[in-house]
Amino acid sequence: MTLQTSHQPIGIFDSGIGGLTVMKEIVRCLPKQSIVYLGDTARVPYGEKSPEAVTRFSIENGIFLVDQNVKLLVIACNTASCFALEKLQRLFKIPVVGVIEPAVSEAVHVTKNKKFGILGTKGTVRSGSYQREIEKRIPGAKVVSVACPLFVPFIEEGWVDHPALDIIVKDYLLPLKQENVDTVLLGCTHYPMLANLIRKELGPTVTVLDSAGAAARLVAEMLEKENGAQSVQTGAEYQFFVSDDPEKFRMLGQKFLGKPIQKVGVL
Amino acid sequence: MTLQTSHQPIGIFDSGIGGLTVMKEIVRCLPKQSIVYLGDTARVPYGEKSPEAVTRFSIENGIFLVDQNVKLLVIACNTASCFALEKLQRLFKIPVVGVIEPAVSEAVHVTKNKKFGILGTKGTVRSGSYQREIEKRIPGAKVVSVACPLFVPFIEEGWVDHPALDIIVKDYLLPLKQENVDTVLLGCTHYPMLANLIRKELGPTVTVLDSAGAAARLVAEMLEKENGAQSVQTGAEYQFFVSDDPEKFRMLGQKFLGKPIQKVGVL
């Protein structure tokens, strides 16, 4: 595991647009670091697809990014992190970072009652990855996982204030409230867009964490430890690629990234 | 355009599971006809993807079915019918049937006030295909199209009685009520699952039609005209293929098809 020369970009992939919330955090932690982002918009979403399909897509995405000469690969998609992280770590020479482990590492320091809530796609919940990572660190922890397949369609519609969403949020969060969890992990890159709504429903005693910040801090730590990337890099360049419709990605992506996107290439 | 020998199966493809509502109607019209069904579950949904991507996927699906020796190809997916029908008709030697034109042919005989409502995916609405087909037959007809991207996620969740869906149905149907349309076309293979809810909201003066029945009647007419398929075929065989997770398709597919599915192959 070597991070090679510091002027190389890092690679980030996601099933689509949501991983830009992870990129946003990485840019915040490493403002001088160049980044190549790939959104697999032709095959989005990954959340309900099989482990085999998600792994195959992830390998293809990884190969594309390795071909762009990246020095480190970030799997920004939670579902792909659950199913494909180990495979990609075995396969590629460069280090590969997923979004599950960094988030769990932070969450276990936050909890007081050792009761966790996980919100994610069907694939993420079914994989049991969050639960396993938590139990590794806190044996006997209580983990309540809820698949929330309607969150992404509402977010992509921009209906985050829609009254129908309030009803759905209440439905999805009910099991977490019943179990009195004190720490909730947003296990999907889209969900930070609903963080305020979720915090309001759960109340002030519950800490709501997303995986983007934790993953970004881990990446920054790895790069700085290896070769002081921050001090060497000058003038970060950002490149974006998608497997379908660059314009739709460019328009919606700016909301997720929080800054303008000029140009998007198509695979 | 030849339908060749009558013992050959017909091919049906869809982005996923929804096209089974079309297959169900074809089975009803042609109970002795063998069928090969392909659901592109690895790349589902098509509804918000680009015309270029949907066309590329449709060509690949069509080639797979032609390789299964089908004598006629049905594009059961509305979005793919909008974007790829003409291309597939130019490309393949066998006849290719989409779901838009047959539905419109029936709808124009139903309307009294020449005001139509179209409910579909973003791709279907953006393509303007329903509107064009209607205007070809009734110049000056009023067509109100509404993209309903939240319907499919609710249906796939099985949340067809959820109170949040009532609010969304009211929102989506409001423009149709305001324009006083008297004929509504369900331009997505999933939407027949919500037909009762939509009929209740629109009231008894509005006719709600889906595209499955009309497409099936057209296919039956074509086959019977060419070589009396019905009388020759004995013991219909049904084959199912998907590009991801056969078991999920098999379980949920039985609801859409209304009969048991034994075996599902993977591409």
PDB file of C-alpha atoms in Angstrom, chain B residues 21 29 31-32 44-45 55 76 85 89 118 123-124 144 160 168 200 209 225 236-237:
ATOM      1  CA  THR B  21     -48.280  -6.483 -16.738  1.00  0.00           C
ATOM      2  CA  CYS B  29     -55.185 -12.721 -25.494  1.00  0.00           C
ATOM      3  CA  PRO B  31     -53.046 -18.381 -24.216  1.00  0.00           C
ATOM      4  CA  LYS B  32     -51.240 -20.834 -26.512  1.00  0.00           C
ATOM      5  CA  VAL B  44     -33.362  -0.565 -13.990  1.00  0.00           C
ATOM      6  CA  PRO B  45     -34.922   2.041 -13.963  1.00  0.00           C
ATOM      7  CA  THR B  55     -31.649   3.142 -26.875  1.00  0.00           C
ATOM      8  CA  ALA B  76     -43.093  -3.418 -22.856  1.00  0.00           C
ATOM      9  CA  LEU B  85     -38.999   1.894 -31.077  1.00  0.00           C
ATOM     10  CA  GLN B  89     -37.868  -1.294 -36.167  1.00  0.00           C
ATOM     11  CA  ILE B 118     -50.637  11.330 -19.620  1.00  0.00           C
ATOM     12  CA  GLY B 123     -38.216  10.239 -19.902  1.00  0.00           C
ATOM     13  CA  THR B 124     -41.625   9.352 -21.321  1.00  0.00           C
ATOM     14  CA  VAL B 144     -51.572  17.390 -20.169  1.00  0.00           C
ATOM     15  CA  VAL B 160     -49.910   1.241  -2.407  1.00  0.00           C
ATOM     16  CA  ILE B 168     -48.667  12.435  -3.785  1.00  0.00           C
ATOM     17  CA  LYS B 200     -60.954   7.291  -7.205  1.00  0.00           C
ATOM     18  CA  LEU B 209     -56.543   3.364 -19.678  1.00  0.00           C
ATOM     19  CA  LYS B 225     -53.584 -12.116 -39.405  1.00  0.00           C
ATOM     20  CA  ALA B 236     -47.304 -22.387 -24.293  1.00  0.00           C
ATOM     21  CA  GLU B 237     -43.876 -22.176 -22.686  1.00  0.00           C
TER      22      GLU B 237
END
